[in-house]
PDB file of C-alpha atoms in Angstrom:
ATOM      1  CA  UNK D  21    -156.134   8.012 -78.152  1.00 33.00           C
ATOM      2  CA  UNK D  22    -155.471   5.871 -75.089  1.00 32.00           C
ATOM      3  CA  UNK D  23    -155.573   7.371 -71.634  1.00 34.00           C
ATOM      4  CA  UNK D  24    -152.664   5.396 -70.190  1.00 33.00           C
ATOM      5  CA  UNK D  25    -149.096   6.683 -70.470  1.00 32.00           C
ATOM      6  CA  UNK D  26    -147.136   5.561 -73.515  1.00 32.00           C
ATOM      7  CA  UNK D  27    -143.783   6.425 -75.054  1.00 36.00           C
ATOM      8  CA  UNK D  28    -142.689   9.833 -73.843  1.00 38.00           C
ATOM      9  CA  UNK D  29    -144.938   9.975 -70.787  1.00 42.00           C
ATOM     10  CA  UNK D  30    -143.644  10.585 -67.323  1.00 49.00           C
ATOM     11  CA  UNK D  31    -142.786  13.671 -65.361  1.00 60.00           C
ATOM     12  CA  UNK D  32    -144.900  16.773 -64.893  1.00 79.00           C
ATOM     13  CA  UNK D  33    -143.669  19.037 -67.660  1.00 92.00           C
ATOM     14  CA  UNK D  34    -145.611  21.149 -70.143  1.00 96.00           C
ATOM     15  CA  UNK D  35    -144.701  21.695 -73.785  1.00 97.00           C
ATOM     16  CA  UNK D  36    -145.318  25.174 -75.201  1.00 97.00           C
ATOM     17  CA  UNK D  37    -145.342  25.362 -79.004  1.00 97.00           C
ATOM     18  CA  UNK D  38    -145.251  29.035 -79.918  1.00 97.00           C
ATOM     19  CA  UNK D  39    -145.022  30.710 -83.285  1.00 96.00           C
ATOM     20  CA  UNK D  40    -146.627  33.198 -85.643  1.00 97.00           C
ATOM     21  CA  UNK D  41    -149.750  32.445 -87.620  1.00 96.00           C
ATOM     22  CA  UNK D  42    -149.272  29.917 -90.452  1.00 95.00           C
ATOM     23  CA  UNK D  43    -145.959  28.658 -89.037  1.00 95.00           C
ATOM     24  CA  UNK D  44    -147.108  25.036 -88.779  1.00 93.00           C
ATOM     25  CA  UNK D  45    -147.777  24.912 -85.027  1.00 95.00           C
ATOM     26  CA  UNK D  46    -151.026  22.959 -85.189  1.00 95.00           C
ATOM     27  CA  UNK D  47    -149.743  20.172 -87.421  1.00 94.00           C
ATOM     28  CA  UNK D  48    -146.587  19.767 -85.380  1.00 94.00           C
ATOM     29  CA  UNK D  49    -148.589  19.681 -82.139  1.00 96.00           C
ATOM     30  CA  UNK D  50    -150.806  16.899 -83.475  1.00 97.00           C
ATOM     31  CA  UNK D  51    -147.802  14.816 -84.541  1.00 95.00           C
ATOM     32  CA  UNK D  52    -146.203  15.261 -81.118  1.00 95.00           C
ATOM     33  CA  UNK D  53    -149.459  14.500 -79.302  1.00 96.00           C
ATOM     34  CA  UNK D  54    -149.892  11.275 -81.289  1.00 95.00           C
ATOM     35  CA  UNK D  55    -146.341  10.140 -80.611  1.00 92.00           C
ATOM     36  CA  UNK D  56    -146.027  11.236 -76.980  1.00 93.00           C
ATOM     37  CA  UNK D  57    -149.538  10.806 -75.577  1.00 94.00           C
ATOM     38  CA  UNK D  58    -150.352  14.493 -75.516  1.00 96.00           C
ATOM     39  CA  UNK D  59    -153.351  16.756 -75.016  1.00 98.00           C
ATOM     40  CA  UNK D  60    -153.383  19.939 -77.107  1.00 98.00           C
ATOM     41  CA  UNK D  61    -154.528  23.114 -75.324  1.00 98.00           C
ATOM     42  CA  UNK D  62    -155.367  26.070 -77.541  1.00 98.00           C
ATOM     43  CA  UNK D  63    -153.574  29.379 -76.901  1.00 97.00           C
ATOM     44  CA  UNK D  64    -154.922  31.250 -79.938  1.00 97.00           C
ATOM     45  CA  UNK D  65    -157.298  34.065 -78.974  1.00 96.00           C
ATOM     46  CA  UNK D  66    -159.462  33.612 -82.097  1.00 97.00           C
ATOM     47  CA  UNK D  67    -159.631  29.821 -82.163  1.00 98.00           C
ATOM     48  CA  UNK D  68    -161.630  29.915 -78.928  1.00 98.00           C
ATOM     49  CA  UNK D  69    -164.670  31.096 -80.959  1.00 98.00           C
ATOM     50  CA  UNK D  70    -166.917  28.482 -82.541  1.00 97.00           C
ATOM     51  CA  UNK D  71    -168.063  30.985 -85.188  1.00 97.00           C
ATOM     52  CA  UNK D  72    -164.542  31.257 -86.649  1.00 98.00           C
ATOM     53  CA  UNK D  73    -163.701  27.699 -87.666  1.00 97.00           C
ATOM     54  CA  UNK D  74    -162.286  28.633 -91.079  1.00 98.00           C
ATOM     55  CA  UNK D  75    -161.192  32.227 -90.535  1.00 98.00           C
ATOM     56  CA  UNK D  76    -159.191  31.379 -87.417  1.00 97.00           C
ATOM     57  CA  UNK D  77    -157.612  28.331 -89.141  1.00 97.00           C
ATOM     58  CA  UNK D  78    -158.879  26.061 -86.387  1.00 97.00           C
ATOM     59  CA  UNK D  79    -157.828  22.432 -86.885  1.00 96.00           C
ATOM     60  CA  UNK D  80    -160.323  20.419 -88.911  1.00 95.00           C
ATOM     61  CA  UNK D  81    -162.512  17.709 -87.399  1.00 95.00           C
ATOM     62  CA  UNK D  82    -160.255  15.086 -88.972  1.00 96.00           C
ATOM     63  CA  UNK D  83    -157.153  16.680 -87.451  1.00 96.00           C
ATOM     64  CA  UNK D  84    -158.768  17.056 -84.049  1.00 97.00           C
ATOM     65  CA  UNK D  85    -159.768  13.388 -84.081  1.00 97.00           C
ATOM     66  CA  UNK D  86    -156.097  12.410 -84.057  1.00 97.00           C
ATOM     67  CA  UNK D  87    -155.456  13.771 -80.551  1.00 98.00           C
ATOM     68  CA  UNK D  88    -157.435  15.358 -77.695  1.00 98.00           C
ATOM     69  CA  UNK D  89    -157.972  19.086 -78.252  1.00 98.00           C
ATOM     70  CA  UNK D  90    -159.072  21.495 -75.522  1.00 98.00           C
ATOM     71  CA  UNK D  91    -160.367  25.106 -75.544  1.00 98.00           C
ATOM     72  CA  UNK D  92    -161.051  25.144 -79.285  1.00 98.00           C
ATOM     73  CA  UNK D  93    -164.324  26.679 -80.484  1.00 98.00           C
ATOM     74  CA  UNK D  94    -165.961  26.637 -77.061  1.00 97.00           C
ATOM     75  CA  UNK D  95    -167.150  30.266 -76.931  1.00 97.00           C
ATOM     76  CA  UNK D  96    -169.809  32.198 -78.816  1.00 97.00           C
ATOM     77  CA  UNK D  97    -168.644  35.219 -80.811  1.00 97.00           C
ATOM     78  CA  UNK D  98    -170.701  37.501 -78.543  1.00 94.00           C
ATOM     79  CA  UNK D  99    -168.414  36.677 -75.606  1.00 92.00           C
ATOM     80  CA  UNK D 100    -165.075  38.164 -74.622  1.00 88.00           C
ATOM     81  CA  UNK D 101    -162.313  35.809 -73.544  1.00 92.00           C
ATOM     82  CA  UNK D 102    -159.823  37.789 -71.502  1.00 87.00           C
ATOM     83  CA  UNK D 103    -156.289  36.530 -71.062  1.00 89.00           C
ATOM     84  CA  UNK D 104    -156.980  35.936 -67.369  1.00 87.00           C
ATOM     85  CA  UNK D 105    -160.096  33.903 -68.119  1.00 90.00           C
ATOM     86  CA  UNK D 106    -158.262  31.819 -70.672  1.00 95.00           C
ATOM     87  CA  UNK D 107    -155.269  31.260 -68.377  1.00 93.00           C
ATOM     88  CA  UNK D 108    -157.505  29.871 -65.627  1.00 92.00           C
ATOM     89  CA  UNK D 109    -159.190  27.489 -68.046  1.00 96.00           C
ATOM     90  CA  UNK D 110    -155.860  26.466 -69.559  1.00 96.00           C
ATOM     91  CA  UNK D 111    -154.445  25.814 -66.111  1.00 95.00           C
ATOM     92  CA  UNK D 112    -157.350  23.466 -65.388  1.00 95.00           C
ATOM     93  CA  UNK D 113    -156.832  21.599 -68.665  1.00 97.00           C
ATOM     94  CA  UNK D 114    -153.093  21.287 -68.052  1.00 96.00           C
ATOM     95  CA  UNK D 115    -153.696  19.853 -64.597  1.00 94.00           C
ATOM     96  CA  UNK D 116    -156.320  17.436 -65.926  1.00 95.00           C
ATOM     97  CA  UNK D 117    -153.906  16.182 -68.582  1.00 95.00           C
ATOM     98  CA  UNK D 118    -151.114  15.827 -66.039  1.00 93.00           C
ATOM     99  CA  UNK D 119    -153.316  13.758 -63.710  1.00 93.00           C
ATOM    100  CA  UNK D 120    -154.034  11.357 -66.600  1.00 94.00           C
ATOM    101  CA  UNK D 121    -150.336  10.923 -67.337  1.00 92.00           C
ATOM    102  CA  UNK D 122    -150.539  12.867 -70.585  1.00 95.00           C
ATOM    103  CA  UNK D 123    -148.260  15.552 -71.963  1.00 95.00           C
ATOM    104  CA  UNK D 124    -150.000  18.971 -71.940  1.00 97.00           C
ATOM    105  CA  UNK D 125    -149.151  20.765 -75.207  1.00 98.00           C
ATOM    106  CA  UNK D 126    -150.069  24.462 -75.211  1.00 98.00           C
ATOM    107  CA  UNK D 127    -150.180  25.756 -78.789  1.00 98.00           C
ATOM    108  CA  UNK D 128    -150.619  29.298 -80.037  1.00 96.00           C
ATOM    109  CA  UNK D 129    -149.214  32.689 -80.799  1.00 91.00           C
ATOM    110  CA  UNK D 130    -151.314  35.061 -78.683  1.00 92.00           C
ATOM    111  CA  UNK D 131    -148.788  36.918 -76.564  1.00 91.00           C
ATOM    112  CA  UNK D 132    -151.245  38.062 -73.897  1.00 89.00           C
ATOM    113  CA  UNK D 133    -152.473  34.522 -73.387  1.00 93.00           C
ATOM    114  CA  UNK D 134    -148.975  33.104 -73.057  1.00 93.00           C
ATOM    115  CA  UNK D 135    -147.903  35.861 -70.679  1.00 90.00           C
ATOM    116  CA  UNK D 136    -150.984  35.396 -68.494  1.00 91.00           C
ATOM    117  CA  UNK D 137    -150.285  31.673 -68.237  1.00 93.00           C
ATOM    118  CA  UNK D 138    -146.559  31.914 -67.530  1.00 92.00           C
ATOM    119  CA  UNK D 139    -146.224  35.267 -65.717  1.00 89.00           C
ATOM    120  CA  UNK D 140    -149.590  35.900 -64.059  1.00 87.00           C
ATOM    121  CA  UNK D 141    -152.139  38.655 -64.589  1.00 81.00           C
ATOM    122  CA  UNK D 142    -153.830  41.557 -62.840  1.00 78.00           C
ATOM    123  CA  UNK D 143    -156.424  40.355 -60.317  1.00 84.00           C
ATOM    124  CA  UNK D 144    -159.320  42.079 -62.069  1.00 84.00           C
ATOM    125  CA  UNK D 145    -162.555  40.224 -61.225  1.00 80.00           C
ATOM    126  CA  UNK D 146    -164.722  38.804 -63.978  1.00 76.00           C
ATOM    127  CA  UNK D 147    -167.341  41.280 -65.143  1.00 81.00           C
ATOM    128  CA  UNK D 148    -170.758  39.940 -66.022  1.00 74.00           C
ATOM    129  CA  UNK D 149    -172.636  40.760 -69.223  1.00 78.00           C
ATOM    130  CA  UNK D 150    -175.057  43.138 -67.472  1.00 86.00           C
ATOM    131  CA  UNK D 151    -172.298  45.607 -66.615  1.00 90.00           C
ATOM    132  CA  UNK D 152    -170.877  45.323 -70.125  1.00 86.00           C
ATOM    133  CA  UNK D 153    -174.277  45.963 -71.661  1.00 89.00           C
ATOM    134  CA  UNK D 154    -174.779  48.949 -69.358  1.00 93.00           C
ATOM    135  CA  UNK D 155    -171.434  50.421 -70.419  1.00 95.00           C
ATOM    136  CA  UNK D 156    -172.236  49.801 -74.084  1.00 91.00           C
ATOM    137  CA  UNK D 157    -175.599  51.507 -73.632  1.00 94.00           C
ATOM    138  CA  UNK D 158    -173.927  54.505 -72.023  1.00 96.00           C
ATOM    139  CA  UNK D 159    -171.533  54.855 -74.937  1.00 95.00           C
ATOM    140  CA  UNK D 160    -174.322  54.614 -77.487  1.00 93.00           C
ATOM    141  CA  UNK D 161    -176.480  57.175 -75.669  1.00 95.00           C
ATOM    142  CA  UNK D 162    -173.738  59.655 -74.723  1.00 96.00           C
ATOM    143  CA  UNK D 163    -171.458  59.443 -77.716  1.00 95.00           C
ATOM    144  CA  UNK D 164    -167.722  58.830 -77.652  1.00 94.00           C
ATOM    145  CA  UNK D 165    -166.548  62.214 -76.341  1.00 95.00           C
ATOM    146  CA  UNK D 166    -169.000  62.459 -73.448  1.00 96.00           C
ATOM    147  CA  UNK D 167    -168.452  58.792 -72.585  1.00 97.00           C
ATOM    148  CA  UNK D 168    -164.701  59.398 -72.502  1.00 96.00           C
ATOM    149  CA  UNK D 169    -165.240  62.416 -70.250  1.00 96.00           C
ATOM    150  CA  UNK D 170    -167.463  60.384 -67.914  1.00 96.00           C
ATOM    151  CA  UNK D 171    -164.804  57.690 -67.659  1.00 97.00           C
ATOM    152  CA  UNK D 172    -162.217  60.361 -66.872  1.00 96.00           C
ATOM    153  CA  UNK D 173    -164.285  61.309 -63.802  1.00 96.00           C
ATOM    154  CA  UNK D 174    -163.974  57.759 -62.466  1.00 96.00           C
ATOM    155  CA  UNK D 175    -160.614  56.683 -63.863  1.00 96.00           C
ATOM    156  CA  UNK D 176    -158.494  59.611 -65.067  1.00 96.00           C
ATOM    157  CA  UNK D 177    -155.370  57.481 -65.479  1.00 96.00           C
ATOM    158  CA  UNK D 178    -156.969  55.066 -67.929  1.00 95.00           C
ATOM    159  CA  UNK D 179    -158.898  57.816 -69.740  1.00 96.00           C
ATOM    160  CA  UNK D 180    -155.684  59.739 -70.324  1.00 96.00           C
ATOM    161  CA  UNK D 181    -154.210  56.703 -72.074  1.00 95.00           C
ATOM    162  CA  UNK D 182    -157.163  56.012 -74.366  1.00 95.00           C
ATOM    163  CA  UNK D 183    -158.391  57.835 -77.444  1.00 93.00           C
ATOM    164  CA  UNK D 184    -162.097  58.573 -77.764  1.00 92.00           C
ATOM    165  CA  UNK D 185    -162.328  56.139 -80.672  1.00 90.00           C
ATOM    166  CA  UNK D 186    -160.985  53.176 -78.703  1.00 91.00           C
ATOM    167  CA  UNK D 187    -164.463  51.994 -77.791  1.00 90.00           C
ATOM    168  CA  UNK D 188    -163.531  48.453 -76.760  1.00 85.00           C
ATOM    169  CA  UNK D 189    -161.034  49.554 -74.110  1.00 90.00           C
ATOM    170  CA  UNK D 190    -163.225  52.446 -72.975  1.00 94.00           C
ATOM    171  CA  UNK D 191    -166.136  50.063 -72.437  1.00 93.00           C
ATOM    172  CA  UNK D 192    -163.842  47.646 -70.637  1.00 91.00           C
ATOM    173  CA  UNK D 193    -162.681  50.365 -68.220  1.00 95.00           C
ATOM    174  CA  UNK D 194    -166.221  51.553 -67.581  1.00 96.00           C
ATOM    175  CA  UNK D 195    -167.660  48.077 -67.029  1.00 94.00           C
ATOM    176  CA  UNK D 196    -164.978  47.309 -64.453  1.00 95.00           C
ATOM    177  CA  UNK D 197    -165.814  50.514 -62.608  1.00 96.00           C
ATOM    178  CA  UNK D 198    -169.551  49.820 -62.771  1.00 95.00           C
ATOM    179  CA  UNK D 199    -169.064  46.285 -61.468  1.00 93.00           C
ATOM    180  CA  UNK D 200    -166.532  46.962 -58.719  1.00 94.00           C
ATOM    181  CA  UNK D 201    -166.828  50.696 -57.969  1.00 94.00           C
ATOM    182  CA  UNK D 202    -163.057  50.836 -58.322  1.00 95.00           C
ATOM    183  CA  UNK D 203    -161.218  52.123 -61.393  1.00 95.00           C
ATOM    184  CA  UNK D 204    -159.475  49.736 -63.737  1.00 94.00           C
ATOM    185  CA  UNK D 205    -156.174  51.508 -63.028  1.00 94.00           C
ATOM    186  CA  UNK D 206    -156.561  50.624 -59.329  1.00 95.00           C
ATOM    187  CA  UNK D 207    -156.913  46.947 -60.187  1.00 92.00           C
ATOM    188  CA  UNK D 208    -153.992  47.054 -62.614  1.00 88.00           C
ATOM    189  CA  UNK D 209    -151.733  48.533 -59.921  1.00 90.00           C
ATOM    190  CA  UNK D 210    -152.231  45.542 -57.633  1.00 90.00           C
ATOM    191  CA  UNK D 211    -149.586  42.795 -57.585  1.00 87.00           C
ATOM    192  CA  UNK D 212    -150.346  40.241 -60.307  1.00 80.00           C
ATOM    193  CA  UNK D 213    -151.938  36.927 -59.538  1.00 81.00           C
ATOM    194  CA  UNK D 214    -149.376  34.113 -59.544  1.00 84.00           C
ATOM    195  CA  UNK D 215    -149.005  32.352 -62.890  1.00 85.00           C
ATOM    196  CA  UNK D 216    -151.318  29.428 -63.553  1.00 83.00           C
ATOM    197  CA  UNK D 217    -148.429  27.437 -64.998  1.00 87.00           C
ATOM    198  CA  UNK D 218    -146.496  26.049 -62.046  1.00 82.00           C
ATOM    199  CA  UNK D 219    -144.938  23.087 -63.859  1.00 86.00           C
ATOM    200  CA  UNK D 220    -141.622  23.026 -65.724  1.00 92.00           C
ATOM    201  CA  UNK D 221    -142.081  24.110 -69.328  1.00 94.00           C
ATOM    202  CA  UNK D 222    -140.217  23.322 -72.536  1.00 96.00           C
ATOM    203  CA  UNK D 223    -140.607  26.273 -74.910  1.00 96.00           C
ATOM    204  CA  UNK D 224    -140.424  25.345 -78.580  1.00 96.00           C
ATOM    205  CA  UNK D 225    -140.562  28.433 -80.823  1.00 96.00           C
ATOM    206  CA  UNK D 226    -141.159  28.223 -84.569  1.00 95.00           C
ATOM    207  CA  UNK D 227    -139.674  31.121 -86.519  1.00 94.00           C
ATOM    208  CA  UNK D 228    -139.842  30.469 -90.259  1.00 94.00           C
ATOM    209  CA  UNK D 229    -137.915  32.581 -92.738  1.00 94.00           C
ATOM    210  CA  UNK D 230    -140.035  35.674 -93.315  1.00 95.00           C
ATOM    211  CA  UNK D 231    -140.660  35.288 -97.040  1.00 95.00           C
ATOM    212  CA  UNK D 232    -141.689  31.658 -96.506  1.00 94.00           C
ATOM    213  CA  UNK D 233    -144.055  32.629 -93.714  1.00 96.00           C
ATOM    214  CA  UNK D 234    -145.659  35.389 -95.781  1.00 97.00           C
ATOM    215  CA  UNK D 235    -146.202  32.975 -98.650  1.00 97.00           C
ATOM    216  CA  UNK D 236    -147.895  30.552 -96.270  1.00 96.00           C
ATOM    217  CA  UNK D 237    -150.108  33.313 -94.889  1.00 98.00           C
ATOM    218  CA  UNK D 238    -151.240  34.284 -98.382  1.00 98.00           C
ATOM    219  CA  UNK D 239    -151.830  30.720 -99.529  1.00 98.00           C
ATOM    220  CA  UNK D 240    -153.737  29.760 -96.394  1.00 97.00           C
ATOM    221  CA  UNK D 241    -156.121  32.696 -96.682  1.00 98.00           C
ATOM    222  CA  UNK D 242    -156.878  31.786-100.290  1.00 98.00           C
ATOM    223  CA  UNK D 243    -157.641  28.250 -99.130  1.00 98.00           C
ATOM    224  CA  UNK D 244    -159.972  29.611 -96.439  1.00 98.00           C
ATOM    225  CA  UNK D 245    -161.937  31.510 -99.058  1.00 98.00           C
ATOM    226  CA  UNK D 246    -162.217  28.429-101.284  1.00 98.00           C
ATOM    227  CA  UNK D 247    -163.518  26.430 -98.315  1.00 97.00           C
ATOM    228  CA  UNK D 248    -166.270  28.930 -97.488  1.00 98.00           C
ATOM    229  CA  UNK D 249    -164.791  31.712 -95.349  1.00 98.00           C
ATOM    230  CA  UNK D 250    -167.020  34.325 -97.014  1.00 98.00           C
ATOM    231  CA  UNK D 251    -170.141  32.463 -95.894  1.00 98.00           C
ATOM    232  CA  UNK D 252    -168.687  32.120 -92.405  1.00 98.00           C
ATOM    233  CA  UNK D 253    -167.990  35.861 -92.220  1.00 98.00           C
ATOM    234  CA  UNK D 254    -171.443  36.716 -93.590  1.00 98.00           C
ATOM    235  CA  UNK D 255    -173.135  34.496 -90.991  1.00 98.00           C
ATOM    236  CA  UNK D 256    -171.200  36.329 -88.292  1.00 97.00           C
ATOM    237  CA  UNK D 257    -172.010  39.733 -89.776  1.00 97.00           C
ATOM    238  CA  UNK D 258    -175.725  38.882 -89.975  1.00 97.00           C
ATOM    239  CA  UNK D 259    -175.867  38.593 -86.190  1.00 97.00           C
ATOM    240  CA  UNK D 260    -175.438  42.351 -85.740  1.00 94.00           C
ATOM    241  CA  UNK D 261    -172.803  41.983 -83.048  1.00 93.00           C
ATOM    242  CA  UNK D 262    -170.774  44.864 -81.655  1.00 86.00           C
ATOM    243  CA  UNK D 263    -167.957  45.447 -84.181  1.00 88.00           C
ATOM    244  CA  UNK D 264    -165.550  45.960 -81.277  1.00 80.00           C
ATOM    245  CA  UNK D 265    -165.951  42.395 -80.022  1.00 88.00           C
ATOM    246  CA  UNK D 266    -162.740  40.364 -80.419  1.00 92.00           C
ATOM    247  CA  UNK D 267    -164.335  37.866 -82.796  1.00 96.00           C
ATOM    248  CA  UNK D 268    -165.487  40.669 -85.085  1.00 95.00           C
ATOM    249  CA  UNK D 269    -161.887  41.925 -85.267  1.00 93.00           C
ATOM    250  CA  UNK D 270    -160.456  38.588 -86.382  1.00 97.00           C
ATOM    251  CA  UNK D 271    -158.200  38.889 -89.406  1.00 97.00           C
ATOM    252  CA  UNK D 272    -160.300  38.822 -92.556  1.00 97.00           C
ATOM    253  CA  UNK D 273    -163.758  39.184 -91.002  1.00 98.00           C
ATOM    254  CA  UNK D 274    -164.243  42.852 -91.871  1.00 97.00           C
ATOM    255  CA  UNK D 275    -162.908  42.435 -95.412  1.00 98.00           C
ATOM    256  CA  UNK D 276    -164.926  39.318 -96.211  1.00 98.00           C
ATOM    257  CA  UNK D 277    -168.156  40.816 -94.875  1.00 98.00           C
ATOM    258  CA  UNK D 278    -167.590  43.847 -97.109  1.00 98.00           C
ATOM    259  CA  UNK D 279    -167.032  41.555-100.097  1.00 98.00           C
ATOM    260  CA  UNK D 280    -170.079  39.459 -99.292  1.00 97.00           C
ATOM    261  CA  UNK D 281    -172.217  42.593 -99.161  1.00 97.00           C
ATOM    262  CA  UNK D 282    -170.891  43.752-102.514  1.00 97.00           C
ATOM    263  CA  UNK D 283    -169.087  46.757-101.045  1.00 98.00           C
ATOM    264  CA  UNK D 284    -165.693  45.690-102.434  1.00 98.00           C
ATOM    265  CA  UNK D 285    -164.502  43.042-104.857  1.00 98.00           C
ATOM    266  CA  UNK D 286    -163.579  39.685-103.358  1.00 98.00           C
ATOM    267  CA  UNK D 287    -160.103  39.960-104.889  1.00 98.00           C
ATOM    268  CA  UNK D 288    -159.556  43.232-103.022  1.00 98.00           C
ATOM    269  CA  UNK D 289    -160.892  41.768 -99.784  1.00 98.00           C
ATOM    270  CA  UNK D 290    -158.515  38.834-100.037  1.00 98.00           C
ATOM    271  CA  UNK D 291    -155.543  41.089-100.808  1.00 98.00           C
ATOM    272  CA  UNK D 292    -156.360  43.405 -97.890  1.00 98.00           C
ATOM    273  CA  UNK D 293    -156.794  40.497 -95.482  1.00 98.00           C
ATOM    274  CA  UNK D 294    -153.540  38.935 -96.639  1.00 98.00           C
ATOM    275  CA  UNK D 295    -151.715  42.201 -95.991  1.00 98.00           C
ATOM    276  CA  UNK D 296    -153.211  42.452 -92.504  1.00 97.00           C
ATOM    277  CA  UNK D 297    -152.260  38.834 -91.797  1.00 98.00           C
ATOM    278  CA  UNK D 298    -148.656  39.356 -92.877  1.00 98.00           C
ATOM    279  CA  UNK D 299    -148.380  42.436 -90.656  1.00 97.00           C
ATOM    280  CA  UNK D 300    -149.782  40.492 -87.727  1.00 97.00           C
ATOM    281  CA  UNK D 301    -147.334  37.652 -88.348  1.00 97.00           C
ATOM    282  CA  UNK D 302    -144.482  40.149 -88.359  1.00 96.00           C
ATOM    283  CA  UNK D 303    -145.573  41.541 -84.976  1.00 95.00           C
ATOM    284  CA  UNK D 304    -145.803  38.022 -83.585  1.00 96.00           C
ATOM    285  CA  UNK D 305    -142.278  37.220 -84.808  1.00 95.00           C
ATOM    286  CA  UNK D 306    -140.933  40.352 -83.125  1.00 95.00           C
ATOM    287  CA  UNK D 307    -142.675  39.523 -79.846  1.00 94.00           C
ATOM    288  CA  UNK D 308    -141.436  35.946 -79.834  1.00 94.00           C
ATOM    289  CA  UNK D 309    -137.842  36.963 -80.520  1.00 93.00           C
ATOM    290  CA  UNK D 310    -137.770  39.532 -77.737  1.00 92.00           C
ATOM    291  CA  UNK D 311    -140.132  38.166 -75.087  1.00 91.00           C
ATOM    292  CA  UNK D 312    -139.702  34.389 -75.074  1.00 92.00           C
ATOM    293  CA  UNK D 313    -136.641  32.597 -73.708  1.00 92.00           C
ATOM    294  CA  UNK D 314    -136.872  29.479 -75.844  1.00 94.00           C
ATOM    295  CA  UNK D 315    -135.501  26.039 -75.127  1.00 93.00           C
ATOM    296  CA  UNK D 316    -135.440  25.313 -78.842  1.00 93.00           C
ATOM    297  CA  UNK D 317    -135.873  27.694 -81.788  1.00 92.00           C
ATOM    298  CA  UNK D 318    -136.323  26.414 -85.307  1.00 90.00           C
ATOM    299  CA  UNK D 319    -137.631  27.268 -88.715  1.00 81.00           C
ATOM    300  CA  UNK D 320    -140.109  24.886 -90.321  1.00 72.00           C
ATOM    301  CA  UNK D 321    -138.583  24.389 -93.738  1.00 74.00           C
ATOM    302  CA  UNK D 322    -138.148  20.670 -93.097  1.00 80.00           C
ATOM    303  CA  UNK D 323    -140.788  19.471 -90.653  1.00 82.00           C
ATOM    304  CA  UNK D 324    -139.650  15.850 -90.716  1.00 84.00           C
ATOM    305  CA  UNK D 325    -136.108  16.831 -89.789  1.00 84.00           C
ATOM    306  CA  UNK D 326    -137.478  19.077 -87.047  1.00 85.00           C
ATOM    307  CA  UNK D 327    -139.506  16.235 -85.545  1.00 85.00           C
ATOM    308  CA  UNK D 328    -136.529  13.874 -85.653  1.00 86.00           C
ATOM    309  CA  UNK D 329    -134.507  16.504 -83.816  1.00 87.00           C
ATOM    310  CA  UNK D 330    -137.063  17.646 -81.269  1.00 90.00           C
ATOM    311  CA  UNK D 331    -138.793  14.408 -80.219  1.00 90.00           C
ATOM    312  CA  UNK D 332    -135.791  13.084 -78.248  1.00 91.00           C
ATOM    313  CA  UNK D 333    -135.432  16.449 -76.489  1.00 92.00           C
ATOM    314  CA  UNK D 334    -139.084  16.458 -75.471  1.00 92.00           C
ATOM    315  CA  UNK D 335    -138.841  12.861 -74.212  1.00 89.00           C
ATOM    316  CA  UNK D 336    -135.791  13.751 -72.149  1.00 90.00           C
ATOM    317  CA  UNK D 337    -137.528  16.848 -70.778  1.00 91.00           C
ATOM    318  CA  UNK D 338    -140.555  14.805 -69.725  1.00 86.00           C
ATOM    319  CA  UNK D 339    -138.462  12.202 -67.949  1.00 83.00           C
ATOM    320  CA  UNK D 340    -136.526  14.822 -65.986  1.00 84.00           C
ATOM    321  CA  UNK D 341    -139.348  17.305 -65.286  1.00 77.00           C
ATOM    322  CA  UNK D 342    -140.717  17.308 -61.787  1.00 60.00           C
TER     323      UNK D 342
END
């Protein structure tokens, strides 16, 4: 991919390609990036993890070779990528692409990530691993009920909103208090940081017909399994990571680990993961319909027709964006 502007370059706009899982976002983004000198910036909260190449449906090496890809597979599964952390990194990648005359193409369906980029986020400081490990140790030693009670002493507002079994959010609230000596609710009440995205944005939303989307979800998961997703899940499970880490909660991980360990049949694991994926896709569709003001909404029944329709609009947007 050349670094000098080509057809479609010009202006300072950003293209957001948003849609539910299995809607065809990645393939469309690559085609647009090839044609309009783009850089693809990941906005999928699971595709940031290198351990989840298959399970997160990250673009293949061959696909990624067709256009520059950023923020894909750059984190270890033991890390937590908050929406604020991602938004800062995405903002840097968008600015770097803009300086090189390229079209930044943000692609994903993670609502928190998109909102952090376009609307801002609470100014909660980054918390280092030592505070997280201390909070995790407290939970393990005290047990869920006593840990919840201890959090309530420091942050009654957050504790009142969380169940004792919500270990990930309880640990998050405690680690923030341990690191800053201020409750998480105090930080959340502050005015949000300004959005990282300060450039004009063209929002392209893919909303396939539901039955078509569900069929794609099912078929894609079966393909993942054929390509080795069980081995990928087992390698992750063998690390003994905290089950509440985001990577460990990726769709299909729990089911495939259980199948790999002989606890359930693979057929049942696949069926359960497919059901969970369809439910997630449905939630994404609902969020996109109600939370995103789109510049162009389309299904993806005919991708070639979509590209013929949308490419001129993106070119026009780029030439007029400033």
